[in-house]
Amino acid sequence: MLRRAFSTDIRSTLKAAIPKRVEQLQALRKSEASLGELTVGATIGGMRGYKALFWQSSQVDADLGVTFHGKTISDCQGFLPKCKDELNDPNSEFLPESMFWFLLTGSEPTQQQIDTFSAEIASKSTLPDYLIKVLDSLPTTLHPMTQLSIAISALNNDSQFARAYEKGIPKSDYWEYTLEDSINLIAKLPGVIGKIYSNTYFGGKTLGELDTKSKDWSHNMATVLGYTQDSANVKNLTAAQSQDFINLIRLYCALHADHEGGNVSAHATHLVGSALSDAYLSYSSGVQGLAGPLHGLAAQEVVRFIVEMKKNVTDINDKKQIEDYLWSLLNSKRVIPGYGHGVLRKPDPRFKAMMQFGFNRPEEFQNDDYFQLVNNLSNIAPGVLKEHGKTKNPFPNVDSSSGVLFYHYGLTELLFFTVIFGGSRSMGPLAQLVWDRIYGLPIERPKSVTLEMLQGLK
C-alpha cells in the first residue's frame, strides 16, 4: 500500500522514512543468501543481467518494464501531482519534481507539498556568474554533453557536502548535505541546459529568462530553450504548441528519471559517489557515461533512421515497402534503431506513454509523417525481427518515440537530445546517492582478474 507523505517538506518526509529503511538494511548486512553464480562469461561480458548492485527506487521487470517503488508508469501518471495551474487539463503531465520526491522518499506527495517543492527548485535555479563564464569560454564546437559534464563539475564549487566534509562532520550527517547538493544541482540544470543550447546553436543569445518564483522545472527548461510564448520562441510555436512542448519535457524527464542501477549513467554516479565524491562530481561522471553511443545517443540515431527511411519509401502506410526496407537493413548486417532492450521482453511502457502523448494531440500529429511512420513501424518491425530470429526483444523501446516528438516541435538539433536526457536522469541516481549516504554504504571495490587467472578456471 502506497504511503502518503504528511510531513511538511521533502526533508522531514525523508527523515521520517529513514529509521525503518536502515533497520531493514542492517538486518540484511550479514545475509549469506545467494543472488546467483557469477560465470567467467559474465565477468568478461559486461555482467549483463547479473544481480550485483543495490538500488532502492526503481526496478526493470522483463514484462512490466520500469517500476518506481513498485508502481508502474501508468500508476505514477495517476497519482503524482501536476502543475497547480493545470489540474483540470487532461493533457497536463505530472511533474518531474513529483517523481524525484517519490523516488527519494517512497511516499506519495500531496499537491501542496509539490507546489512548495517546485517553488523551492525555481528559487535555486539562477546560475552563478562563474558558471556562466565557464560555459561562455567553451568552444561552440564542443559536444553539448561535454559542456554539460563540465558545467556540473564546475558547480562543485558550491558543494555543501564537500565544504562540510573538509571541516569535519559526523557520518550520520552526510546525507543532509548530499540532499542539499542534489536539490541545488537539479534546480540549476534547466539554466545550464538552456545556456548550452543558446551558446551552441544561437550564438549565445538569451532565449528566455528563468522564472525563480512561479514556474515549474520543466516550464523553466522550455523557456530558456526558447520554446515558450514568454521566450524568444525560436521555432515560432503557437501557444498550444508551446504548452505541448512544456508537457513533453515534463513527461520525457519524469519517464527517464530512473531505470534501476545497472545502466552506465546510474552506475557511474553510484561508483564515483561511493568514494564520497559530492553530488556534482558523482553525477558529472554519470553524464559522461550517458554521452557514450551505446547508452544515451539512441534517440538521435532513431530520428536519423526515420528521416532516412521516409526518403526511401514512397508510402509510409505500405506494409510491404516498410518490410522490404527493414530486411535490406538486416541483410546488410545493420540493426533497426529503437528496437530491443537488455531486460525487457515486451514493448517498453515508456514507448507507449510517449506515443500516447502524440495520440492525445491528433491535430498535431495526424499529419506528421515521421510520427506516423514510427507508429507503423511498431506494428511491423516486431514481426520482421521475430522472423530474423536474432533479437530476444523485437519490440520498440522508448528511444523509438521520444526523438520524433521533440523533432515535431522544432528541436531538430539531434546532438542535443541527450542533454535533455542528462537533465532528467539526474533525479534517480541523485536520490540513490542520498540513500547511499544514509545507509553508509562502503566504497565499491570489486576484485579484478587477469586473463591467465580466467584461463586457469577451465
Short mmCIF file of C-alpha atoms in Angstrom, two decimals:
data_model
loop_
_atom_site.label_atom_id
_atom_site.label_comp_id
_atom_site.label_asym_id
_atom_site.label_seq_id
_atom_site.Cartn_x
_atom_site.Cartn_y
_atom_site.Cartn_z
CA MET A 1 0.00 0.00 0.00
CA LEU A 2 1.38 3.40 -1.00
CA ARG A 3 2.16 5.73 1.89
CA ARG A 4 1.04 9.33 1.52
CA ALA A 5 3.50 11.91 2.84
CA PHE A 6 2.11 14.10 5.61
CA SER A 7 5.34 15.79 6.70
CA THR A 8 5.63 19.38 5.62
CA ASP A 9 8.60 19.21 3.26
CA ILE A 10 10.83 16.77 1.43
CA ARG A 11 13.49 16.81 4.15
CA SER A 12 11.20 15.90 7.02
CA THR A 13 9.37 13.35 4.86
CA LEU A 14 12.67 11.67 4.04
CA LYS A 15 13.84 11.83 7.64
CA ALA A 16 10.69 10.05 8.79
CA ALA A 17 11.35 7.21 6.35
CA ILE A 18 14.96 6.62 7.41
CA PRO A 19 14.72 4.55 10.63
CA LYS A 20 12.64 1.73 9.15
CA ARG A 21 14.72 1.51 5.97
CA VAL A 22 18.01 1.49 7.85
CA GLU A 23 16.73 -1.20 10.18
CA GLN A 24 15.69 -3.33 7.19
CA LEU A 25 19.09 -2.98 5.52
CA GLN A 26 21.00 -3.64 8.72
CA ALA A 27 19.15 -6.94 9.07
CA LEU A 28 20.47 -7.97 5.65
CA ARG A 29 24.12 -6.97 6.05
CA LYS A 30 25.27 -10.40 7.22
CA SER A 31 22.94 -12.35 4.95
CA GLU A 32 24.57 -15.17 3.01
CA ALA A 33 21.63 -15.68 0.66
CA SER A 34 22.76 -16.17 -2.94
CA LEU A 35 21.85 -13.89 -5.84
CA GLY A 36 23.22 -16.40 -8.33
CA GLU A 37 26.54 -17.75 -9.57
CA LEU A 38 28.97 -15.50 -11.45
CA THR A 39 30.50 -17.12 -14.51
CA VAL A 40 33.64 -16.29 -16.44
CA GLY A 41 31.48 -15.38 -19.41
CA ALA A 42 29.57 -12.86 -17.33
CA THR A 43 32.76 -11.30 -16.00
CA ILE A 44 34.10 -10.57 -19.46
CA GLY A 45 30.64 -9.92 -20.93
CA GLY A 46 29.66 -6.78 -19.07
CA MET A 47 27.82 -8.52 -16.20
CA ARG A 48 24.61 -8.14 -18.19
CA GLY A 49 21.63 -9.36 -16.23
CA TYR A 50 23.58 -10.31 -13.10
CA LYS A 51 22.20 -9.01 -9.82
CA ALA A 52 25.25 -7.29 -8.37
CA LEU A 53 24.11 -3.77 -7.40
CA PHE A 54 21.87 -2.40 -4.67
CA TRP A 55 19.35 0.16 -5.97
CA GLN A 56 16.38 1.29 -3.98
CA SER A 57 13.91 3.32 -6.01
CA SER A 58 13.33 1.52 -9.32
CA GLN A 59 13.45 -1.89 -10.93
CA VAL A 60 13.14 -3.06 -14.53
CA ASP A 61 10.93 -6.11 -14.94
CA ALA A 62 11.03 -8.12 -18.17
CA ASP A 63 7.26 -7.88 -18.53
CA LEU A 64 6.21 -4.73 -16.64
CA GLY A 65 9.10 -2.53 -17.66
CA VAL A 66 10.40 0.02 -15.19
CA THR A 67 8.60 0.38 -11.88
CA PHE A 68 9.23 3.02 -9.24
CA HIS A 69 8.88 1.71 -5.69
CA GLY A 70 6.72 -0.99 -7.26
CA LYS A 71 4.49 1.43 -9.17
CA THR A 72 4.16 1.37 -12.95
CA ILE A 73 4.33 4.37 -15.23
CA SER A 74 0.57 4.30 -15.55
CA ASP A 75 0.26 4.30 -11.75
CA CYS A 76 2.56 7.29 -11.47
CA GLN A 77 0.62 9.20 -14.09
CA GLY A 78 -2.43 8.69 -11.94
CA PHE A 79 -1.20 9.77 -8.51
CA LEU A 80 1.82 12.05 -8.86
CA PRO A 81 0.93 15.77 -8.76
CA LYS A 82 0.84 18.04 -11.79
CA CYS A 83 1.33 21.78 -12.18
CA LYS A 84 -1.02 23.56 -9.80
CA ASP A 85 -2.32 25.81 -12.60
CA GLU A 86 -3.24 22.90 -14.89
CA LEU A 87 -5.08 20.48 -12.60
CA ASN A 88 -8.14 20.38 -14.86
CA ASP A 89 -6.20 19.97 -18.10
CA PRO A 90 -6.36 16.30 -19.17
CA ASN A 91 -3.22 16.73 -21.30
CA SER A 92 -1.12 18.15 -18.48
CA GLU A 93 1.60 15.74 -17.39
CA PHE A 94 2.82 15.08 -13.86
CA LEU A 95 5.91 16.99 -12.77
CA PRO A 96 9.45 15.56 -12.64
CA GLU A 97 9.67 17.22 -9.22
CA SER A 98 6.93 14.82 -8.13
CA MET A 99 8.93 11.89 -9.45
CA PHE A 100 12.06 13.00 -7.59
CA TRP A 101 10.06 13.30 -4.35
CA PHE A 102 8.61 9.83 -4.84
CA LEU A 103 11.95 8.24 -5.79
CA LEU A 104 13.63 9.80 -2.77
CA THR A 105 11.01 9.24 -0.07
CA GLY A 106 8.88 6.36 -1.35
CA SER A 107 5.83 8.39 -0.31
CA GLU A 108 3.13 9.94 -2.45
CA PRO A 109 3.44 13.73 -2.16
CA THR A 110 0.44 15.99 -1.80
CA GLN A 111 -0.29 18.73 -4.31
CA GLN A 112 0.63 21.37 -1.74
CA GLN A 113 3.95 19.70 -0.99
CA ILE A 114 4.87 19.63 -4.67
CA ASP A 115 3.74 23.23 -5.14
CA THR A 116 6.13 24.20 -2.34
CA PHE A 117 8.97 21.97 -3.52
CA SER A 118 8.63 23.15 -7.11
CA ALA A 119 8.83 26.75 -5.89
CA GLU A 120 11.97 25.90 -3.91
CA ILE A 121 13.54 24.37 -7.02
CA ALA A 122 12.72 27.52 -9.00
CA SER A 123 14.17 29.75 -6.29
CA LYS A 124 17.52 27.94 -6.57
CA SER A 125 17.64 27.93 -10.40
CA THR A 126 19.76 31.05 -11.06
CA LEU A 127 23.21 30.21 -12.40
CA PRO A 128 26.23 31.66 -10.58
CA ASP A 129 28.34 34.13 -12.55
CA TYR A 130 31.41 31.89 -12.51
CA LEU A 131 29.47 29.10 -14.21
CA ILE A 132 28.21 31.40 -16.95
CA LYS A 133 31.81 32.47 -17.58
CA VAL A 134 32.91 28.84 -17.76
CA LEU A 135 30.23 27.98 -20.31
CA ASP A 136 30.87 31.11 -22.35
CA SER A 137 34.57 30.21 -22.53
CA LEU A 138 33.92 26.85 -24.19
CA PRO A 139 34.16 26.46 -27.97
CA THR A 140 30.75 26.20 -29.60
CA THR A 141 32.03 23.14 -31.45
CA LEU A 142 32.44 21.24 -28.17
CA HIS A 143 29.86 18.46 -27.89
CA PRO A 144 26.87 19.64 -25.80
CA MET A 145 27.23 16.65 -23.48
CA THR A 146 30.84 17.56 -22.77
CA GLN A 147 29.68 21.07 -21.95
CA LEU A 148 27.04 19.64 -19.61
CA SER A 149 29.58 17.50 -17.78
CA ILE A 150 31.94 20.46 -17.39
CA ALA A 151 29.14 22.65 -16.05
CA ILE A 152 28.03 20.08 -13.47
CA SER A 153 31.62 19.51 -12.33
CA ALA A 154 32.16 23.26 -12.00
CA LEU A 155 29.16 23.55 -9.68
CA ASN A 156 31.24 21.52 -7.24
CA ASN A 157 32.47 24.97 -6.24
CA ASP A 158 29.19 25.32 -4.33
CA SER A 159 29.09 21.86 -2.77
CA GLN A 160 27.83 22.00 0.80
CA PHE A 161 28.90 18.40 1.35
CA ALA A 162 32.49 18.97 0.18
CA ARG A 163 32.80 22.05 2.35
CA ALA A 164 31.32 20.37 5.42
CA TYR A 165 33.39 17.21 4.95
CA GLU A 166 36.58 19.27 4.83
CA LYS A 167 35.65 20.90 8.13
CA GLY A 168 34.71 17.57 9.68
CA ILE A 169 31.16 16.29 10.19
CA PRO A 170 29.78 13.01 11.59
CA LYS A 171 28.86 10.33 9.07
CA SER A 172 25.27 10.49 10.26
CA ASP A 173 25.02 14.00 8.76
CA TYR A 174 26.43 13.16 5.32
CA TRP A 175 23.02 12.61 3.77
CA GLU A 176 21.66 16.02 4.71
CA TYR A 177 24.45 17.87 2.90
CA THR A 178 24.20 15.45 -0.03
CA LEU A 179 20.47 16.15 -0.28
CA GLU A 180 21.07 19.90 -0.37
CA ASP A 181 23.67 19.48 -3.11
CA SER A 182 21.33 17.22 -5.07
CA ILE A 183 18.41 19.64 -4.90
CA ASN A 184 20.67 22.53 -5.86
CA LEU A 185 22.09 20.61 -8.82
CA ILE A 186 18.67 19.59 -10.11
CA ALA A 187 17.50 23.19 -9.75
CA LYS A 188 20.41 24.51 -11.81
CA LEU A 189 20.00 22.07 -14.71
CA PRO A 190 17.34 23.96 -16.71
CA GLY A 191 19.52 27.06 -16.76
CA VAL A 192 22.62 25.06 -17.64
CA ILE A 193 20.82 23.23 -20.45
CA GLY A 194 19.38 26.46 -21.83
CA LYS A 195 22.77 28.17 -21.75
CA ILE A 196 24.43 25.29 -23.62
CA TYR A 197 21.67 25.32 -26.23
CA SER A 198 21.99 29.08 -26.70
CA ASN A 199 25.78 29.06 -26.94
CA THR A 200 25.93 26.07 -29.28
CA TYR A 201 23.19 26.96 -31.73
CA PHE A 202 22.20 30.62 -31.29
CA GLY A 203 25.46 32.49 -30.77
CA GLY A 204 24.93 32.96 -27.04
CA LYS A 205 21.69 34.93 -27.46
CA THR A 206 19.44 34.82 -24.40
CA LEU A 207 16.46 32.71 -25.45
CA GLY A 208 14.42 33.03 -22.27
CA GLU A 209 14.63 34.02 -18.62
CA LEU A 210 14.27 31.68 -15.68
CA ASP A 211 11.23 32.35 -13.52
CA THR A 212 12.55 31.93 -9.99
CA LYS A 213 9.16 32.24 -8.33
CA SER A 214 6.19 30.68 -10.10
CA LYS A 215 7.17 28.28 -12.89
CA ASP A 216 7.90 24.58 -12.55
CA TRP A 217 11.20 22.93 -13.51
CA SER A 218 10.08 21.82 -16.97
CA HIS A 219 8.44 25.13 -17.81
CA ASN A 220 11.68 26.90 -16.97
CA MET A 221 13.65 24.48 -19.13
CA ALA A 222 11.32 25.03 -22.09
CA THR A 223 11.57 28.80 -21.59
CA VAL A 224 15.37 29.02 -21.52
CA LEU A 225 15.45 26.78 -24.59
CA GLY A 226 13.29 29.40 -26.31
CA TYR A 227 10.18 27.28 -26.87
CA THR A 228 7.54 29.13 -24.84
CA GLN A 229 5.47 32.21 -25.54
CA ASP A 230 7.34 34.17 -22.85
CA SER A 231 10.68 33.45 -24.55
CA ALA A 232 12.35 34.13 -27.90
CA ASN A 233 10.10 31.38 -29.37
CA VAL A 234 12.89 30.37 -31.72
CA LYS A 235 10.76 27.79 -33.57
CA ASN A 236 7.66 30.03 -33.92
CA LEU A 237 5.40 27.73 -31.95
CA THR A 238 1.76 28.57 -31.35
CA ALA A 239 0.58 28.98 -27.76
CA ALA A 240 -0.86 25.47 -27.84
CA GLN A 241 2.38 24.04 -29.23
CA SER A 242 4.44 25.80 -26.56
CA GLN A 243 2.23 24.27 -23.88
CA ASP A 244 2.63 20.88 -25.57
CA PHE A 245 6.40 21.26 -25.52
CA ILE A 246 6.37 22.05 -21.80
CA ASN A 247 4.33 18.90 -21.20
CA LEU A 248 6.64 16.90 -23.44
CA ILE A 249 9.57 17.98 -21.27
CA ARG A 250 7.60 17.00 -18.17
CA LEU A 251 6.69 13.56 -19.48
CA TYR A 252 10.07 12.77 -21.03
CA CYS A 253 12.03 13.84 -17.94
CA ALA A 254 9.76 12.03 -15.50
CA LEU A 255 9.91 8.80 -17.51
CA HIS A 256 13.69 8.96 -17.88
CA ALA A 257 14.39 9.92 -14.26
CA ASP A 258 15.45 6.42 -13.20
CA HIS A 259 15.93 2.97 -14.72
CA GLU A 260 17.44 0.91 -11.90
CA GLY A 261 21.15 0.99 -11.08
CA GLY A 262 22.98 -1.08 -13.67
CA ASN A 263 22.91 1.31 -16.63
CA VAL A 264 26.11 3.25 -17.20
CA SER A 265 24.93 6.69 -16.03
CA ALA A 266 23.36 5.39 -12.82
CA HIS A 267 26.20 3.00 -12.02
CA ALA A 268 28.89 5.61 -12.75
CA THR A 269 27.17 8.07 -10.42
CA HIS A 270 26.95 5.45 -7.68
CA LEU A 271 30.53 4.26 -8.22
CA VAL A 272 32.09 7.72 -8.04
CA GLY A 273 29.79 8.64 -5.19
CA SER A 274 30.94 5.59 -3.23
CA ALA A 275 34.32 7.32 -2.85
CA LEU A 276 32.44 10.13 -1.04
CA SER A 277 32.69 12.43 -4.04
CA ASP A 278 29.96 15.06 -3.83
CA ALA A 279 26.77 15.05 -5.90
CA TYR A 280 28.23 17.30 -8.61
CA LEU A 281 31.32 15.21 -9.28
CA SER A 282 29.34 11.99 -9.00
CA TYR A 283 26.64 12.96 -11.46
CA SER A 284 29.14 14.58 -13.82
CA SER A 285 30.63 11.13 -14.24
CA GLY A 286 27.17 9.75 -14.92
CA VAL A 287 26.68 12.33 -17.67
CA GLN A 288 29.96 11.31 -19.28
CA GLY A 289 28.70 7.74 -19.37
CA LEU A 290 25.39 8.90 -20.80
CA ALA A 291 27.26 10.59 -23.65
CA GLY A 292 28.51 7.23 -24.92
CA PRO A 293 26.96 5.95 -28.17
CA LEU A 294 25.88 2.71 -26.50
CA HIS A 295 23.91 4.49 -23.78
CA GLY A 296 22.34 7.89 -24.31
CA LEU A 297 22.64 8.60 -28.04
CA ALA A 298 19.97 6.16 -29.21
CA ALA A 299 17.13 8.70 -29.62
CA GLN A 300 19.07 10.78 -32.13
CA GLU A 301 20.00 7.65 -34.06
CA VAL A 302 16.32 6.72 -34.32
CA VAL A 303 15.44 10.12 -35.75
CA ARG A 304 18.20 9.84 -38.35
CA PHE A 305 16.89 6.38 -39.20
CA ILE A 306 13.28 7.57 -39.53
CA VAL A 307 14.21 10.57 -41.67
CA GLU A 308 16.32 8.38 -43.95
CA MET A 309 13.67 5.70 -44.15
CA LYS A 310 11.00 8.17 -45.21
CA LYS A 311 13.23 9.19 -48.12
CA ASN A 312 13.35 5.58 -49.27
CA VAL A 313 9.68 4.57 -49.07
CA THR A 314 7.07 6.20 -51.26
CA ASP A 315 4.16 5.36 -48.96
CA ILE A 316 4.63 5.26 -45.18
CA ASN A 317 1.46 3.15 -44.89
CA ASP A 318 2.64 0.49 -47.32
CA LYS A 319 3.50 -2.54 -45.17
CA LYS A 320 5.39 -4.28 -47.97
CA GLN A 321 7.66 -1.28 -48.59
CA ILE A 322 8.43 -0.98 -44.89
CA GLU A 323 9.17 -4.68 -44.55
CA ASP A 324 11.44 -4.62 -47.59
CA TYR A 325 13.35 -1.64 -46.20
CA LEU A 326 13.82 -3.33 -42.83
CA TRP A 327 15.03 -6.54 -44.43
CA SER A 328 17.52 -4.57 -46.52
CA LEU A 329 18.99 -3.23 -43.28
CA LEU A 330 19.12 -6.60 -41.55
CA ASN A 331 20.58 -8.36 -44.60
CA SER A 332 23.37 -5.78 -44.72
CA LYS A 333 24.27 -6.61 -41.07
CA ARG A 334 22.75 -3.40 -39.72
CA VAL A 335 20.27 -3.03 -36.86
CA ILE A 336 16.87 -1.40 -36.60
CA PRO A 337 17.40 1.54 -34.22
CA GLY A 338 14.95 1.81 -31.34
CA TYR A 339 14.20 -1.90 -31.08
CA GLY A 340 15.37 -4.37 -28.46
CA HIS A 341 16.23 -3.99 -24.79
CA GLY A 342 18.70 -5.64 -22.44
CA VAL A 343 15.99 -6.62 -19.94
CA LEU A 344 12.53 -6.12 -21.41
CA ARG A 345 10.78 -8.89 -23.30
CA LYS A 346 7.65 -6.87 -24.09
CA PRO A 347 7.06 -3.39 -25.57
CA ASP A 348 8.59 -0.68 -23.40
CA PRO A 349 5.78 1.06 -21.45
CA ARG A 350 7.76 4.28 -21.78
CA PHE A 351 7.40 3.94 -25.55
CA LYS A 352 3.65 3.55 -25.12
CA ALA A 353 3.45 6.61 -22.86
CA MET A 354 5.42 8.77 -25.29
CA MET A 355 3.31 7.62 -28.25
CA GLN A 356 0.13 8.30 -26.29
CA PHE A 357 1.36 11.88 -25.94
CA GLY A 358 1.05 12.15 -29.72
CA PHE A 359 -2.23 10.25 -29.97
CA ASN A 360 -3.74 12.66 -27.43
CA ARG A 361 -2.97 15.51 -29.84
CA PRO A 362 -4.36 14.34 -33.19
CA GLU A 363 -4.46 17.86 -34.61
CA GLU A 364 -0.69 17.99 -34.19
CA PHE A 365 0.40 14.51 -35.17
CA GLN A 366 -2.12 13.01 -37.59
CA ASN A 367 -0.25 14.64 -40.49
CA ASP A 368 3.24 14.16 -39.08
CA ASP A 369 4.73 11.51 -41.37
CA TYR A 370 7.64 10.80 -39.03
CA PHE A 371 5.35 10.13 -36.06
CA GLN A 372 3.02 8.01 -38.20
CA LEU A 373 5.98 6.07 -39.57
CA VAL A 374 7.17 5.33 -36.03
CA ASN A 375 3.69 4.09 -35.20
CA ASN A 376 3.55 1.90 -38.32
CA LEU A 377 6.99 0.52 -37.58
CA SER A 378 5.92 -0.52 -34.09
CA ASN A 379 3.32 -2.80 -35.69
CA ILE A 380 5.55 -4.15 -38.47
CA ALA A 381 9.14 -4.31 -37.18
CA PRO A 382 8.49 -6.88 -34.39
CA GLY A 383 7.29 -9.42 -36.95
CA VAL A 384 10.34 -8.85 -39.15
CA LEU A 385 12.69 -9.17 -36.20
CA LYS A 386 11.00 -12.34 -34.97
CA GLU A 387 11.39 -13.86 -38.40
CA HIS A 388 15.01 -12.72 -38.49
CA GLY A 389 15.48 -14.68 -35.28
CA LYS A 390 18.41 -12.87 -33.71
CA THR A 391 16.65 -10.46 -31.33
CA LYS A 392 15.44 -11.52 -27.88
CA ASN A 393 13.16 -8.50 -27.62
CA PRO A 394 11.77 -7.45 -31.01
CA PHE A 395 9.63 -4.66 -29.57
CA PRO A 396 10.15 -0.88 -29.61
CA ASN A 397 11.92 0.80 -26.71
CA VAL A 398 11.47 4.37 -25.50
CA ASP A 399 14.04 5.74 -27.96
CA SER A 400 11.75 4.78 -30.84
CA SER A 401 9.28 7.51 -29.93
CA SER A 402 10.93 10.26 -27.90
CA GLY A 403 13.11 11.75 -30.63
CA VAL A 404 10.37 12.26 -33.21
CA LEU A 405 8.25 14.09 -30.63
CA PHE A 406 10.99 16.64 -29.98
CA TYR A 407 11.63 16.81 -33.71
CA HIS A 408 7.98 17.65 -34.33
CA TYR A 409 8.16 20.76 -32.16
CA GLY A 410 11.31 22.01 -33.88
CA LEU A 411 14.07 20.55 -31.72
CA THR A 412 15.98 19.25 -34.74
CA GLU A 413 19.46 19.65 -33.25
CA LEU A 414 19.91 15.92 -32.76
CA LEU A 415 23.06 16.14 -30.65
CA PHE A 416 21.02 17.98 -28.05
CA PHE A 417 18.53 15.20 -27.30
CA THR A 418 20.94 13.56 -24.88
CA VAL A 419 21.44 16.82 -22.97
CA ILE A 420 17.75 16.82 -22.05
CA PHE A 421 18.17 13.14 -21.15
CA GLY A 422 21.04 14.24 -18.91
CA GLY A 423 18.74 16.68 -17.15
CA SER A 424 16.11 14.05 -16.48
CA ARG A 425 18.42 11.21 -15.43
CA SER A 426 19.84 13.32 -12.60
CA MET A 427 16.86 12.56 -10.39
CA GLY A 428 17.13 8.80 -9.87
CA PRO A 429 20.89 8.50 -9.30
CA LEU A 430 20.93 11.55 -7.02
CA ALA A 431 18.05 10.17 -4.96
CA GLN A 432 20.04 6.94 -4.64
CA LEU A 433 23.18 8.87 -3.72
CA VAL A 434 21.34 10.42 -0.77
CA TRP A 435 20.34 6.93 0.40
CA ASP A 436 23.90 5.69 -0.11
CA ARG A 437 24.92 8.30 2.47
CA ILE A 438 22.02 7.41 4.78
CA TYR A 439 22.94 3.73 4.74
CA GLY A 440 26.66 4.44 4.99
CA LEU A 441 27.38 2.17 2.04
CA PRO A 442 31.07 1.38 1.53
CA ILE A 443 33.25 2.27 -1.42
CA GLU A 444 32.63 -0.01 -4.39
CA ARG A 445 35.72 -2.17 -4.84
CA PRO A 446 35.27 -5.48 -6.64
CA LYS A 447 38.24 -7.73 -7.28
CA SER A 448 39.62 -7.91 -10.82
CA VAL A 449 41.04 -10.98 -12.52
CA THR A 450 43.65 -11.45 -15.24
CA LEU A 451 43.30 -13.41 -18.45
CA GLU A 452 45.64 -16.05 -17.07
CA MET A 453 43.52 -16.45 -13.94
CA LEU A 454 40.41 -16.95 -16.05
CA GLN A 455 42.18 -19.47 -18.24
CA GLY A 456 43.11 -21.40 -15.13
CA LEU A 457 39.45 -21.80 -14.20
CA LYS A 458 38.63 -24.01 -17.19
#
